[in-house]
XYZ file of N, CA, C and O in Angstrom:
524
model
N 17.751 5.536 -48.804
C 18.560 5.407 -47.267
C 17.148 5.208 -46.283
O 16.679 6.192 -46.357
N 17.789 4.166 -45.063
C 16.559 4.206 -43.650
C 17.516 5.077 -43.027
O 18.169 5.430 -42.726
N 15.962 5.800 -42.237
C 16.418 6.950 -41.579
C 15.620 6.440 -40.235
O 14.223 5.875 -40.168
N 15.732 6.913 -39.256
C 14.947 6.681 -37.583
C 14.355 8.138 -36.856
O 15.880 8.764 -37.098
N 13.693 7.732 -36.192
C 13.067 8.628 -36.163
C 14.006 8.902 -34.211
O 14.813 7.990 -34.272
N 14.075 9.601 -33.140
C 15.096 9.619 -32.013
C 14.640 8.447 -30.944
O 15.489 8.028 -30.773
N 12.676 8.790 -31.346
C 12.482 7.463 -30.103
C 13.350 5.769 -30.567
O 13.655 5.371 -30.374
N 12.679 5.803 -32.278
C 13.895 4.607 -32.821
C 15.428 4.162 -33.068
O 15.681 3.213 -32.062
N 15.471 5.550 -32.964
C 17.383 5.677 -32.306
C 17.450 4.921 -31.164
O 18.222 4.223 -30.643
N 16.837 5.328 -30.130
C 17.125 5.695 -28.741
C 16.874 4.171 -27.609
O 17.586 3.144 -28.134
N 15.483 3.334 -29.017
C 15.446 2.329 -28.441
C 16.439 0.938 -29.367
O 16.658 0.519 -28.328
N 17.467 1.575 -30.116
C 18.555 1.078 -30.819
C 19.556 0.686 -30.060
O 20.931 -0.112 -30.304
N 19.718 2.121 -29.865
C 20.635 2.034 -28.969
C 21.046 1.944 -27.286
O 22.006 1.411 -26.897
N 19.658 1.275 -27.182
C 19.378 1.497 -25.503
C 19.398 2.324 -24.249
O 19.754 2.353 -23.412
N 19.094 3.585 -24.934
C 18.795 4.736 -24.040
C 17.928 5.103 -23.770
O 16.936 5.115 -24.720
N 17.277 5.959 -23.625
C 16.318 6.956 -23.923
C 16.238 7.800 -24.336
O 17.479 8.309 -24.975
N 15.119 8.453 -25.152
C 15.375 9.243 -26.219
C 14.976 11.138 -25.092
O 16.069 11.154 -26.388
N 15.692 10.703 -24.445
C 16.080 12.018 -24.001
C 17.904 11.690 -23.894
O 18.253 12.626 -24.352
N 18.179 10.802 -23.517
C 19.805 10.811 -23.856
C 20.123 11.084 -25.452
O 20.574 11.833 -26.383
N 19.096 10.347 -26.762
C 19.136 10.100 -27.738
C 19.043 11.686 -28.158
O 20.004 12.195 -29.094
N 18.259 11.989 -28.001
C 18.199 13.993 -28.112
C 19.105 15.183 -27.820
O 19.333 15.501 -28.785
N 20.022 14.478 -26.894
C 21.200 15.299 -26.492
C 22.130 15.125 -26.881
O 23.015 15.681 -27.134
N 22.696 14.238 -26.955
C 23.277 13.247 -28.600
C 23.356 13.993 -29.503
O 24.083 14.719 -30.050
N 21.823 14.467 -30.074
C 21.218 15.711 -31.683
C 21.669 16.472 -31.032
O 22.839 17.187 -31.447
N 21.302 16.788 -29.429
C 21.485 18.398 -30.035
C 23.043 18.956 -29.413
O 23.521 19.841 -30.312
N 24.103 18.449 -28.998
C 25.345 18.533 -29.428
C 25.866 18.022 -30.199
O 27.253 18.145 -29.965
N 25.524 17.418 -31.233
C 26.179 17.085 -32.698
C 27.546 15.977 -32.803
O 27.760 15.771 -33.879
N 26.575 15.376 -31.703
C 27.373 13.695 -31.146
C 27.520 12.897 -32.590
O 28.189 12.194 -32.887
N 25.916 12.933 -33.214
C 25.352 11.923 -34.210
C 24.276 13.099 -35.012
O 23.052 13.901 -34.237
N 24.768 13.324 -36.799
C 23.585 14.228 -37.442
C 22.664 13.511 -37.245
O 21.747 12.912 -37.503
N 21.980 15.035 -37.283
C 20.015 15.058 -37.641
C 20.095 16.192 -38.632
O 20.166 16.747 -39.350
N 18.657 15.619 -39.437
C 18.101 16.366 -40.059
C 16.138 15.883 -40.196
O 16.060 16.091 -39.366
N 15.779 17.422 -40.704
C 14.390 17.029 -40.643
C 13.159 16.486 -41.551
O 14.363 16.641 -42.673
N 12.235 15.823 -41.025
C 11.853 15.373 -42.137
C 10.239 16.426 -42.904
O 10.548 17.865 -42.505
N 9.486 15.939 -43.748
C 8.325 17.144 -44.137
C 8.009 17.511 -42.595
O 6.949 18.459 -42.966
N 7.456 16.609 -42.038
C 6.840 16.924 -40.390
C 7.424 17.560 -39.493
O 7.026 18.169 -38.539
N 8.887 17.996 -39.705
C 9.652 18.502 -38.539
C 10.698 17.546 -37.971
O 11.042 17.746 -37.195
N 9.642 16.453 -37.888
C 10.646 14.982 -36.666
C 11.482 15.138 -37.339
O 12.574 14.986 -38.590
N 12.353 15.314 -36.640
C 14.485 15.097 -36.927
C 14.260 13.435 -36.899
O 14.125 13.038 -36.228
N 15.695 13.478 -37.917
C 15.692 11.391 -37.787
C 17.010 11.711 -38.393
O 17.665 12.729 -38.819
N 17.822 10.552 -38.064
C 18.905 10.070 -38.216
C 18.830 9.159 -39.547
O 17.978 8.101 -39.423
N 20.088 9.460 -40.011
C 20.601 8.877 -41.249
C 20.844 7.396 -41.080
O 21.413 7.387 -40.242
N 20.134 6.174 -41.432
C 20.952 4.414 -41.237
C 22.114 4.688 -41.098
O 22.840 4.300 -40.133
N 22.328 5.108 -41.703
C 23.971 5.045 -42.066
C 25.276 5.740 -40.430
O 25.640 5.605 -40.633
N 24.746 6.690 -40.568
C 24.845 7.579 -39.394
C 24.718 6.875 -37.971
O 25.961 6.960 -36.957
N 23.697 6.575 -37.783
C 22.985 6.071 -36.573
C 24.041 5.072 -36.290
O 24.465 4.362 -35.715
N 24.035 3.672 -37.769
C 25.506 2.924 -37.299
C 26.887 2.712 -36.933
O 27.404 2.263 -35.828
N 27.047 4.182 -37.741
C 28.417 4.552 -37.526
C 28.517 5.280 -36.208
O 29.141 4.770 -35.194
N 26.950 5.770 -34.708
C 27.838 6.068 -33.921
C 27.374 4.841 -33.176
O 28.945 5.063 -31.915
N 27.436 4.417 -33.693
C 26.742 2.748 -32.307
C 27.855 2.523 -32.203
O 28.235 1.471 -30.577
N 28.545 2.143 -33.031
C 30.424 1.469 -33.383
C 30.914 1.978 -32.413
O 31.813 1.788 -31.575
N 30.684 3.507 -32.622
C 31.057 3.825 -31.580
C 31.417 4.172 -30.449
O 31.930 4.215 -29.346
N 29.534 4.396 -29.709
C 29.784 4.188 -28.938
C 30.151 2.664 -28.266
O 30.303 3.143 -26.784
N 29.979 1.731 -28.650
C 30.368 0.402 -27.923
C 31.998 0.557 -28.011
O 32.516 0.480 -26.722
N 32.655 0.930 -28.764
C 33.912 1.397 -28.255
C 34.763 2.517 -27.610
O 35.747 2.639 -26.865
N 33.699 3.216 -27.455
C 34.147 3.893 -26.460
C 33.386 3.095 -24.798
O 34.119 3.527 -24.112
N 32.554 2.779 -24.806
C 31.784 1.697 -23.913
C 33.309 0.831 -23.030
O 33.418 1.111 -22.058
N 33.667 0.288 -23.987
C 35.316 -0.819 -23.873
C 36.362 -0.247 -23.390
O 37.018 -0.843 -22.915
N 37.128 0.984 -23.976
C 37.635 1.405 -23.790
C 37.830 1.739 -21.782
O 38.647 2.033 -21.499
N 36.737 2.170 -21.574
C 36.781 2.463 -20.517
C 36.623 1.470 -19.338
O 36.547 2.041 -18.178
N 36.156 0.716 -19.792
C 35.995 -0.668 -19.143
C 37.460 -1.927 -19.436
O 37.690 -1.559 -20.374
N 37.943 -1.997 -17.652
C 38.705 -2.981 -18.073
C 37.824 -4.667 -18.445
O 37.342 -4.772 -17.947
N 38.580 -4.732 -19.402
C 37.521 -5.828 -19.822
C 38.510 -7.249 -20.027
O 39.435 -7.103 -19.938
N 37.610 -8.454 -19.509
C 38.343 -9.456 -19.295
C 38.312 -10.182 -20.116
O 39.107 -9.576 -21.545
N 40.134 -11.361 -20.441
C 40.393 -11.985 -21.194
C 39.871 -12.888 -22.175
O 39.347 -13.579 -21.609
N 39.549 -12.383 -23.185
C 37.981 -13.294 -24.030
C 38.375 -13.358 -25.317
O 38.559 -12.134 -26.086
N 37.992 -14.360 -25.807
C 38.671 -14.066 -27.563
C 36.478 -14.132 -27.777
O 36.286 -14.046 -29.171
N 35.622 -14.055 -26.863
C 34.500 -13.981 -27.600
C 34.365 -11.730 -27.858
O 34.654 -11.732 -27.046
N 34.252 -12.291 -29.286
C 33.659 -10.452 -28.936
C 32.464 -10.058 -29.205
O 32.144 -8.982 -28.994
N 31.302 -10.812 -28.964
C 29.857 -10.235 -28.762
C 29.511 -10.562 -27.463
O 28.941 -11.522 -27.099
N 29.623 -9.403 -26.564
C 29.121 -9.283 -25.276
C 28.271 -8.545 -24.953
O 28.273 -7.624 -25.629
N 27.484 -8.950 -24.273
C 26.561 -8.005 -24.288
C 26.333 -7.578 -22.221
O 25.524 -8.545 -21.475
N 26.277 -6.662 -22.420
C 26.303 -6.623 -20.422
C 24.812 -5.733 -20.186
O 24.192 -5.568 -21.113
N 24.423 -6.955 -18.675
C 23.581 -6.296 -18.774
C 23.465 -7.516 -17.351
O 23.495 -7.055 -16.623
N 21.633 -7.076 -17.255
C 21.288 -7.745 -15.186
C 20.687 -9.295 -15.512
O 19.904 -9.352 -16.570
N 20.259 -9.365 -14.226
C 19.916 -11.104 -14.285
C 18.308 -10.568 -14.294
O 18.632 -10.411 -12.992
N 17.816 -11.306 -14.959
C 16.032 -11.088 -14.357
C 15.649 -12.515 -13.991
O 14.829 -12.649 -13.880
N 16.282 -13.502 -14.404
C 15.377 -15.409 -14.033
C 16.728 -16.194 -13.972
O 17.454 -16.100 -14.894
N 16.314 -16.825 -13.311
C 16.973 -18.261 -13.241
C 16.137 -19.216 -12.615
O 15.663 -18.984 -11.798
N 16.040 -20.273 -13.583
C 15.024 -21.259 -13.381
C 16.572 -22.617 -13.111
O 17.416 -22.933 -14.063
N 16.806 -23.495 -11.836
C 17.710 -24.607 -11.609
C 17.213 -25.439 -11.610
O 15.756 -25.916 -11.030
N 17.485 -26.966 -13.087
C 17.046 -27.961 -12.053
C 18.240 -28.661 -11.482
O 19.000 -28.314 -11.052
N 18.342 -30.423 -11.645
C 19.331 -31.122 -11.167
C 20.664 -30.781 -11.189
O 21.475 -30.862 -10.963
N 19.965 -30.735 -13.519
C 21.936 -30.425 -13.223
C 21.640 -29.420 -14.254
O 23.107 -29.076 -14.149
N 20.805 -28.926 -14.888
C 20.873 -27.502 -15.753
C 19.995 -26.596 -15.245
O 19.341 -26.536 -14.321
N 20.926 -25.504 -15.774
C 20.074 -24.085 -15.646
C 20.082 -23.407 -16.715
O 20.620 -23.301 -17.803
N 18.841 -22.672 -16.876
C 18.379 -21.679 -17.525
C 18.361 -19.996 -17.086
O 17.775 -19.976 -15.824
N 19.194 -19.495 -17.598
C 19.903 -17.493 -17.098
C 19.251 -17.025 -18.407
O 19.435 -17.221 -19.327
N 18.152 -16.167 -17.572
C 18.051 -14.860 -18.239
C 18.458 -13.782 -18.059
O 18.813 -13.506 -17.553
N 19.283 -12.619 -19.448
C 19.530 -11.853 -18.567
C 18.860 -10.764 -19.885
O 18.785 -11.113 -21.243
N 18.981 -9.308 -19.289
C 17.906 -7.918 -20.684
C 19.084 -7.176 -20.387
O 19.741 -6.810 -19.803
N 19.885 -7.255 -21.812
C 20.886 -6.533 -22.177
C 20.215 -5.831 -23.206
O 20.070 -5.640 -24.523
N 20.239 -4.214 -22.786
C 19.182 -3.093 -23.323
C 17.972 -3.516 -23.841
O 17.036 -4.252 -22.982
N 17.918 -3.662 -25.229
C 16.395 -4.281 -25.405
C 16.545 -5.190 -25.695
O 15.216 -5.951 -26.145
N 17.560 -6.094 -25.271
C 18.160 -7.763 -26.171
C 17.549 -8.415 -24.715
O 18.089 -7.803 -23.204
N 17.213 -9.572 -24.781
C 16.516 -10.765 -23.887
C 17.268 -11.464 -24.223
O 17.060 -12.462 -25.704
N 18.767 -12.299 -23.594
C 18.954 -13.307 -23.655
C 18.804 -14.437 -23.090
O 19.186 -13.974 -21.698
N 18.519 -16.406 -23.064
C 18.590 -16.530 -22.513
C 20.015 -18.181 -22.957
O 20.660 -18.142 -24.178
N 20.346 -18.187 -21.657
C 21.080 -19.163 -21.891
C 21.029 -20.221 -20.449
O 20.724 -20.712 -20.292
N 21.685 -21.743 -21.969
C 20.982 -23.118 -20.747
C 22.613 -23.288 -20.452
O 23.756 -23.380 -21.067
N 23.129 -23.217 -19.285
C 24.487 -23.679 -18.979
C 23.800 -25.296 -17.664
O 22.883 -25.030 -17.032
N 25.221 -25.436 -17.069
C 24.852 -26.399 -16.047
C 24.129 -25.393 -14.529
O 25.228 -24.958 -14.418
N 23.741 -26.598 -13.484
C 23.776 -25.466 -12.262
C 24.879 -24.979 -11.829
O 25.037 -24.428 -11.217
N 26.002 -26.273 -12.016
C 27.354 -25.973 -11.231
C 27.678 -25.065 -11.332
O 28.096 -24.397 -10.835
N 27.586 -24.720 -13.030
C 28.406 -23.157 -13.502
C 27.742 -21.926 -12.648
O 27.855 -20.790 -12.207
N 26.560 -22.071 -12.566
C 25.565 -20.480 -11.891
C 25.858 -20.886 -10.522
O 25.912 -19.330 -10.321
N 25.925 -21.721 -9.881
C 26.631 -21.960 -8.511
C 27.260 -21.326 -8.181
O 28.255 -20.332 -7.676
N 28.897 -21.844 -8.908
C 30.254 -21.255 -8.991
C 30.311 -20.096 -9.270
O 31.104 -19.076 -8.380
N 29.586 -19.072 -10.093
C 29.588 -18.059 -10.536
C 28.771 -16.990 -9.486
O 29.251 -15.916 -9.305
N 28.246 -17.407 -8.834
C 27.222 -16.925 -7.638
C 25.474 -15.761 -8.741
O 25.858 -14.624 -7.692
N 25.508 -16.759 -9.112
C 24.707 -15.473 -10.159
C 23.147 -15.450 -9.312
O 23.075 -16.692 -8.936
N 22.263 -14.637 -9.471
C 21.396 -14.045 -8.679
C 20.210 -13.449 -9.465
O 21.105 -12.643 -10.186
N 19.306 -13.315 -9.071
C 18.373 -12.350 -10.196
C 18.958 -10.644 -9.652
O 18.837 -10.853 -8.113
N 18.947 -9.648 -10.717
C 19.208 -8.526 -10.083
C 21.103 -8.391 -9.873
O 21.191 -7.250 -9.793
N 21.619 -8.913 -10.476
C 23.213 -8.649 -10.104
C 23.381 -8.463 -11.816
O 22.787 -8.976 -13.217
N 24.134 -7.547 -11.465
C 25.322 -8.012 -13.191
C 25.768 -8.382 -13.721
O 26.154 -9.367 -13.482
N 25.624 -8.878 -14.993
C 26.961 -10.567 -15.617
C 26.436 -10.043 -17.073
O 25.700 -9.443 -17.393
N 27.313 -10.760 -18.146
C 27.335 -10.358 -19.261
C 27.618 -12.033 -19.777
O 28.153 -12.390 -19.400
N 26.875 -11.200 -20.719
C 26.173 -12.635 -21.639
C 27.089 -12.405 -22.910
O 27.299 -11.605 -24.052
N 28.782 -13.382 -23.421
C 28.717 -13.873 -25.016
C 28.571 -14.634 -25.596
O 28.405 -15.581 -25.277
N 28.056 -13.943 -26.387
C 27.645 -15.150 -27.400
C 29.190 -15.666 -28.449
O 29.607 -14.476 -29.257
N 29.338 -17.130 -29.007
C 30.284 -16.951 -29.963
C 29.615 -18.311 -30.514
O 29.149 -19.750 -29.830
N 29.044 -18.221 -31.797
C 28.578 -19.445 -32.733
C 28.808 -19.202 -33.855
O 29.422 -17.824 -34.523
N 29.166 -20.306 -34.553
C 28.444 -20.603 -36.150
C 27.889 -20.192 -36.582
O 27.954 -19.820 -37.755
N 26.480 -20.256 -36.199
C 25.327 -19.966 -36.781
C 24.691 -19.175 -36.178
O 24.326 -19.238 -35.076
N 24.564 -17.474 -36.992
C 24.407 -16.467 -36.631
C 23.262 -15.997 -37.308
O 23.665 -16.098 -38.575
N 21.795 -16.591 -36.710
C 20.704 -15.823 -38.503
C 20.270 -14.710 -38.305
O 20.276 -14.241 -36.704
N 19.778 -14.103 -39.150
C 19.785 -11.970 -39.066
C 18.537 -11.917 -39.650
O 17.997 -13.024 -41.141
N 17.675 -11.256 -39.528
C 16.341 -11.110 -39.701
C 15.934 -9.762 -40.350
O 16.423 -8.380 -39.515
N 15.550 -9.815 -41.478
C 15.804 -7.817 -42.225
C 13.998 -7.866 -41.303
O 13.463 -8.014 -41.457
N 14.693 -6.093 -40.626
C 13.007 -5.513 -40.074
C 12.099 -4.835 -41.445
O 12.703 -4.481 -42.210
């Protein structure tokens, strides 16, 4: 079974190592120590905890009605406008998402660098690489 350090778990969850440490200290996610004394989280426990966090986060927010299930809330970090098309970049935790859309859509949404936005991914082709 693969295990993660507190720092690795924090990066995967999109939080600071201090936050991950506090969650572990509070017993929200189980840890164990390796032979050098580092605290580790089993991969299965971390996966279950990440799903729990996502559900809790979704319950707190009033989500818009949509069929897209893969939502990445974040902050707009770049907008490149062309005559017809536009490119919008969103940083959502550790994820950088780039979307190509029409210039008209960017203007209608009033998108600007620094504002919150949610990238929703709906695709029939999703590639997964093993790390």
